[in-house]
Coordinates of C-alpha atoms in Angstrom, one line a residue:
M1 CA -10.2 -78.6 165.0
P2 CA -11.3 -76.7 161.8
A3 CA -10.0 -77.9 158.4
V4 CA -6.9 -76.1 157.1
V5 CA -7.8 -73.9 154.1
E6 CA -5.4 -74.2 151.2
L7 CA -4.8 -70.7 149.9
S8 CA -3.2 -69.8 146.6
K9 CA -3.4 -66.9 144.2
D10 CA -5.6 -69.0 142.0
R11 CA -8.1 -69.6 144.7
I12 CA -8.1 -66.0 145.9
V13 CA -8.7 -64.7 142.4
K14 CA -11.4 -67.4 141.7
V15 CA -13.3 -66.4 144.8
A16 CA -12.9 -62.7 144.2
V17 CA -14.2 -62.9 140.6
K18 CA -17.2 -64.8 142.0
M19 CA -17.8 -62.0 144.5
V20 CA -17.5 -59.4 141.8
N21 CA -19.9 -61.3 139.6
E22 CA -22.5 -61.5 142.4
K23 CA -22.0 -58.1 144.2
G24 CA -19.9 -55.9 141.9
W25 CA -16.3 -54.5 142.0
D26 CA -16.9 -52.4 145.1
S27 CA -17.6 -55.5 147.1
I28 CA -13.9 -56.4 147.0
N29 CA -11.8 -55.4 150.0
A30 CA -9.4 -57.4 152.2
R31 CA -12.0 -58.2 154.9
S32 CA -14.8 -59.3 152.5
L33 CA -12.4 -61.4 150.5
A34 CA -10.9 -63.0 153.5
A35 CA -14.4 -63.7 154.9
S36 CA -15.4 -65.4 151.6
L37 CA -12.2 -67.4 151.7
G38 CA -12.8 -68.4 155.3
V39 CA -9.5 -66.9 156.5
S40 CA -8.2 -63.8 158.2
T41 CA -6.7 -61.0 156.1
K42 CA -3.1 -62.1 157.1
P43 CA -2.9 -65.0 154.7
L44 CA -3.9 -62.7 151.8
Y45 CA -0.9 -60.5 152.6
R46 CA 1.4 -63.4 152.8
I47 CA 0.6 -64.2 149.1
Y48 CA 0.1 -60.6 147.9
S49 CA 1.8 -57.4 149.0
N50 CA -1.4 -55.3 148.9
M51 CA -5.0 -55.1 147.7
D52 CA -3.9 -53.3 144.5
E53 CA -2.0 -56.5 143.4
I54 CA -5.0 -58.6 144.2
K55 CA -7.3 -56.3 142.2
E56 CA -4.9 -56.4 139.3
D57 CA -5.1 -60.2 139.2
I58 CA -8.9 -60.1 139.5
Y59 CA -9.1 -57.7 136.6
K60 CA -6.8 -59.9 134.5
E61 CA -9.0 -62.9 135.2
I62 CA -12.2 -61.0 134.4
S63 CA -10.6 -59.9 131.1
H64 CA -9.5 -63.5 130.4
Q65 CA -13.1 -64.7 131.0
Y66 CA -14.4 -62.0 128.7
D67 CA -11.9 -63.1 126.0
E68 CA -13.0 -66.7 126.3
F69 CA -16.7 -65.6 126.1
L70 CA -16.0 -63.7 122.9
T71 CA -13.8 -66.5 121.4
S72 CA -16.7 -68.9 121.9
R73 CA -19.1 -66.7 120.0
I74 CA -17.3 -64.9 117.2
D75 CA -17.8 -66.2 113.6
S76 CA -15.1 -65.0 111.3
K77 CA -17.5 -64.7 108.4
K78 CA -19.5 -62.1 110.4
A79 CA -16.8 -60.9 112.8
L80 CA -18.1 -57.4 113.5
L81 CA -21.7 -58.4 114.0
T82 CA -20.9 -61.5 116.1
L83 CA -18.4 -59.4 118.2
C84 CA -21.0 -56.8 118.9
I85 CA -23.7 -59.4 119.7
A86 CA -21.2 -61.2 122.1
Y87 CA -20.3 -57.9 123.7
V88 CA -24.0 -57.1 124.5
E89 CA -24.7 -60.7 125.6
F90 CA -21.7 -60.5 128.0
A91 CA -23.3 -57.4 129.5
Q92 CA -26.6 -59.2 129.9
E93 CA -25.2 -62.4 131.3
Y94 CA -22.4 -60.9 133.5
K95 CA -23.6 -57.5 134.4
N96 CA -21.1 -56.9 137.2
L97 CA -18.2 -58.3 135.3
F98 CA -19.1 -56.0 132.3
I99 CA -19.4 -53.0 134.6
S100 CA -16.0 -53.9 136.2
L101 CA -14.3 -54.1 132.8
F102 CA -16.0 -51.3 130.8
L103 CA -17.8 -48.9 133.2
S104 CA -15.3 -48.4 136.0
N105 CA -12.0 -46.7 136.7
N106 CA -10.4 -50.0 135.8
L107 CA -10.9 -49.1 132.1
K108 CA -7.7 -47.8 130.5
W109 CA -9.4 -46.3 127.4
K110 CA -9.1 -42.5 127.3
S111 CA -10.1 -42.1 123.6
I112 CA -11.9 -43.7 120.7
E113 CA -8.4 -44.6 119.3
N114 CA -7.8 -46.7 122.5
V115 CA -11.0 -48.6 121.7
L116 CA -9.9 -49.3 118.2
D117 CA -6.5 -50.5 119.4
E118 CA -7.9 -53.3 121.5
K119 CA -7.0 -56.8 120.3
W120 CA -10.5 -57.9 119.5
N121 CA -11.4 -54.7 117.8
Q122 CA -8.2 -54.7 115.7
S123 CA -8.8 -58.2 114.5
T124 CA -12.4 -57.4 113.6
I125 CA -11.3 -54.3 111.6
I126 CA -8.7 -56.4 109.8
N127 CA -11.4 -59.0 109.1
L128 CA -13.6 -56.3 107.5
V129 CA -10.6 -55.3 105.3
N130 CA -9.6 -58.9 104.3
K131 CA -12.9 -60.7 104.1
H132 CA -15.2 -57.9 103.0
G133 CA -13.0 -55.7 100.9
Y134 CA -13.3 -52.5 103.0
S135 CA -10.5 -49.9 103.0
F136 CA -8.9 -49.7 106.5
E137 CA -10.4 -46.3 107.1
D138 CA -13.9 -47.5 106.1
A139 CA -13.5 -50.6 108.2
K140 CA -12.6 -48.5 111.2
N141 CA -15.6 -46.2 110.7
L142 CA -18.0 -49.1 110.2
F143 CA -16.5 -50.8 113.3
M144 CA -16.8 -47.7 115.4
N145 CA -20.4 -46.9 114.5
M146 CA -21.5 -50.5 115.1
W147 CA -19.5 -50.7 118.4
L148 CA -20.9 -47.4 119.7
Y149 CA -24.4 -48.7 119.1
A150 CA -23.6 -52.1 120.8
N151 CA -21.9 -50.3 123.6
G152 CA -25.0 -48.2 124.2
L153 CA -27.2 -51.3 124.4
A154 CA -24.7 -53.1 126.6
T155 CA -24.4 -50.2 129.0
L156 CA -28.1 -49.8 129.4
I157 CA -28.6 -53.5 129.9
A158 CA -25.7 -53.8 132.4
T159 CA -26.9 -50.8 134.5
N160 CA -30.5 -52.2 134.5
E161 CA -31.8 -49.3 132.7
I162 CA -33.6 -51.5 130.1
K163 CA -34.7 -55.1 130.0
I164 CA -34.4 -56.7 126.6
E165 CA -34.7 -60.3 125.4
E166 CA -31.8 -61.9 123.6
Q167 CA -33.7 -62.3 120.4
E168 CA -34.5 -58.6 120.4
I169 CA -30.8 -57.7 120.9
L170 CA -30.0 -59.8 117.9
V171 CA -32.7 -58.2 115.8
K172 CA -31.6 -54.7 116.7
L173 CA -27.9 -55.3 116.1
V174 CA -28.6 -57.1 112.7
K175 CA -30.9 -54.3 111.6
F176 CA -28.4 -51.5 112.6
Y177 CA -25.5 -53.5 110.9
K178 CA -27.5 -53.7 107.7
I179 CA -28.3 -50.0 107.8
L180 CA -24.5 -49.2 108.3
V181 CA -23.4 -51.5 105.5
K182 CA -25.9 -50.1 103.0
G183 CA -25.0 -46.6 104.0
E184 CA -21.2 -47.0 103.5

């Protein structure tokens, strides 16, 4: 007699995030998820009403992992630079999770203002004002220019368009940051 598989929202999401990390967001459907869990699709629908609910929890967990990744890397003395470095490193280390968060229909941003309104980005802009003496408008502009550059690198890396060593990422971001700061 096969062992009974204990199924919970937590386990479903954990397995699903692992699937996304390995195979991408599009790998998630009821059948593939059930197969990875070693169950039929019925137990999934006893816990969740539909796949949209499951995907919402998966997205929340990926966002949580991204937040933890950033938290472990941001230095408040150099918040903008370390945020951008962490953003690019996340794209390099977790390509499919990065794509799921930032290069998919999951993304809720519809404008540059939406990017600026994100929790991490707001705290970084405030950091530039409080710790480095920028006006709020100058801090927003510095942040946006730096973030756009970092986002370009991260996107190229995550989509396998370029291969770049971690040290080279650091050098490029530091160099661009210095150019922006001197130009302000």
